[in-house]
CSV table of C-alpha atoms and ligand atoms in Angstrom, one decimal:
chain,number,residue,atom,x,y,z
B,1,MET,CA,-10.1,14.6,15.1
B,2,ALA,CA,-9.1,12.0,12.5
B,3,ARG,CA,-5.5,11.6,11.3
B,4,CYS,CA,-4.3,11.8,7.8
B,5,ARG,CA,-3.3,8.3,6.6
B,6,TYR,CA,-0.3,9.7,4.8
B,7,CYS,CA,1.4,12.3,7.1
B,8,GLY,CA,-0.4,11.6,10.4
B,9,GLU,CA,-1.5,15.2,10.8
B,10,GLY,CA,-5.1,16.2,11.6
B,11,ALA,CA,-7.6,15.6,8.8
B,12,ARG,CA,-11.3,16.0,8.5
B,13,LEU,CA,-13.1,12.9,9.9
B,14,LEU,CA,-14.5,11.5,6.7
B,15,ALA,CA,-11.6,12.5,4.4
B,16,ARG,CA,-8.8,10.6,6.3
B,17,ILE,CA,-6.4,12.7,4.3
B,18,CYS,CA,-5.3,16.3,4.9
B,19,ALA,CA,-5.6,19.1,2.4
B,20,ASP,CA,-1.8,19.0,1.7
B,21,CYS,CA,-1.6,15.3,1.0
B,22,LYS,CA,-4.7,15.5,-1.1
B,23,LYS,CA,-3.0,18.1,-3.2
B,24,LEU,CA,0.2,15.9,-3.4
B,25,LEU,CA,-1.8,12.8,-4.3
B,26,ALA,CA,-3.5,14.6,-7.2
B,27,CYS,CA,-0.1,15.8,-8.4
B,28,VAL,CA,1.4,12.2,-8.2
B,29,GLU,CA,-1.5,10.9,-10.3
B,30,GLN,CA,-0.8,13.6,-12.9
B,31,LEU,CA,3.0,13.1,-13.0
B,32,ARG,CA,3.6,9.4,-12.5
B,33,GLY,CA,4.8,7.6,-15.6
B,34,ARG,CA,5.4,10.9,-17.4
B,35,VAL,CA,8.5,12.5,-15.9
B,36,GLY,CA,11.8,11.5,-14.3
B,37,PHE,CA,12.1,11.4,-10.5
B,38,GLY,CA,13.8,14.9,-10.3
B,39,GLU,CA,11.0,16.5,-12.3
B,40,PHE,CA,8.5,14.5,-10.2
B,41,LEU,CA,9.8,16.0,-7.0
B,42,ASP,CA,9.9,19.5,-8.5
B,43,GLY,CA,6.2,19.1,-9.5
B,44,LEU,CA,5.3,18.1,-5.9
B,45,GLU,CA,7.2,21.1,-4.6
B,46,LYS,CA,5.2,23.4,-6.8
B,47,THR,CA,2.1,22.5,-4.8
B,48,GLY,CA,3.6,24.7,-2.0
B,49,VAL,CA,3.7,21.9,0.5
B,50,THR,CA,6.9,21.8,2.6
B,51,LYS,CA,9.7,19.5,1.5
B,52,GLU,CA,9.6,17.7,4.9
B,53,LYS,CA,5.9,16.9,4.4
B,54,ILE,CA,6.4,15.8,0.8
B,55,MET,CA,9.1,13.3,2.0
B,56,THR,CA,6.7,12.0,4.8
B,57,PHE,CA,4.0,11.7,2.2
B,58,LEU,CA,6.2,9.8,-0.2
B,59,LYS,CA,7.4,7.3,2.4
B,60,ALA,CA,3.9,6.6,3.8
B,61,ASP,CA,2.4,3.2,3.1
B,62,PRO,CA,-1.2,3.5,4.1
B,63,ASP,CA,-2.4,0.5,2.0
B,64,GLY,CA,0.5,-1.8,2.6
B,65,LYS,CA,1.3,-1.8,-1.1
B,66,GLY,CA,4.6,-0.1,-0.8
B,67,SER,CA,5.2,3.6,-0.3
B,68,ILE,CA,4.4,6.1,-3.1
B,69,GLN,CA,8.1,6.6,-3.5
B,70,ASP,CA,8.7,2.9,-4.1
B,71,GLN,CA,5.7,2.5,-6.4
B,72,VAL,CA,6.8,5.5,-8.6
B,73,THR,CA,10.4,4.3,-8.6
B,74,ALA,CA,9.4,0.9,-9.7
B,75,GLU,CA,7.2,2.3,-12.5
B,76,MET,CA,10.1,4.5,-13.6
B,77,THR,CA,12.5,1.6,-13.6
B,78,THR,CA,10.1,-0.5,-15.6
B,79,GLU,CA,9.7,2.3,-18.1
B,80,LEU,CA,13.5,2.7,-18.3
B,81,MET,CA,13.9,-1.0,-19.0
B,82,LYS,CA,11.4,-0.8,-21.8
B,83,VAL,CA,13.3,2.1,-23.3
B,84,MET,CA,16.6,0.2,-23.0
B,85,GLY,CA,15.0,-2.9,-24.6
B,86,ILE,CA,16.0,-5.2,-21.8
B,87,ALA,CA,12.6,-6.1,-20.3
B,88,GLY,CA,12.4,-9.8,-19.6
B,89,ARG,CA,16.1,-10.3,-18.9
B,90,GLN,CA,16.9,-8.7,-15.7
B,91,SER,CA,20.3,-9.9,-14.9
B,92,ALA,CA,22.1,-8.4,-11.9
B,93,PRO,CA,24.4,-6.2,-14.1
B,94,ASP,CA,21.3,-4.9,-15.9
B,95,VAL,CA,19.6,-4.0,-12.6
B,96,LYS,CA,22.7,-2.4,-11.4
B,97,ARG,CA,23.0,-0.4,-14.6
B,98,ILE,CA,19.4,0.8,-14.3
B,99,ARG,CA,20.0,1.8,-10.7
B,100,GLU,CA,23.0,3.8,-11.6
B,101,LEU,CA,21.0,5.5,-14.4
B,102,VAL,CA,18.1,6.3,-12.0
B,103,ASP,CA,20.6,7.6,-9.4
B,104,LYS,CA,21.9,10.0,-12.0
B,105,GLU,CA,18.6,11.8,-12.1
B,106,PRO,CA,19.0,15.3,-10.7
B,107,LYS,CA,17.6,15.3,-7.2
G,201,LIG,ZN1,-1.5,14.5,5.3
């Protein structure tokens, strides 16, 4: 029995990803860059996968490129900076302001 590279649960040998994570991954590709983080999580929950498993999935880092959560957060932050017109001058107060804005997203 192979293990899913995202959640560590059993997966079919050649797939290396379980049915739930496959669903979540498709959902991530659909939503990333289009919605805020709260909406993003809502979208993932609509797949019917349990919240615990979604969190495990988001924090997994199978390729060593950063977890899905970090990748999506970074993309959203970059988007937000573009919207705010502050790309290219990321002073500490700017970054703090962005973080506060991101934190205000409904969870
Ligand atoms: Zn999985």
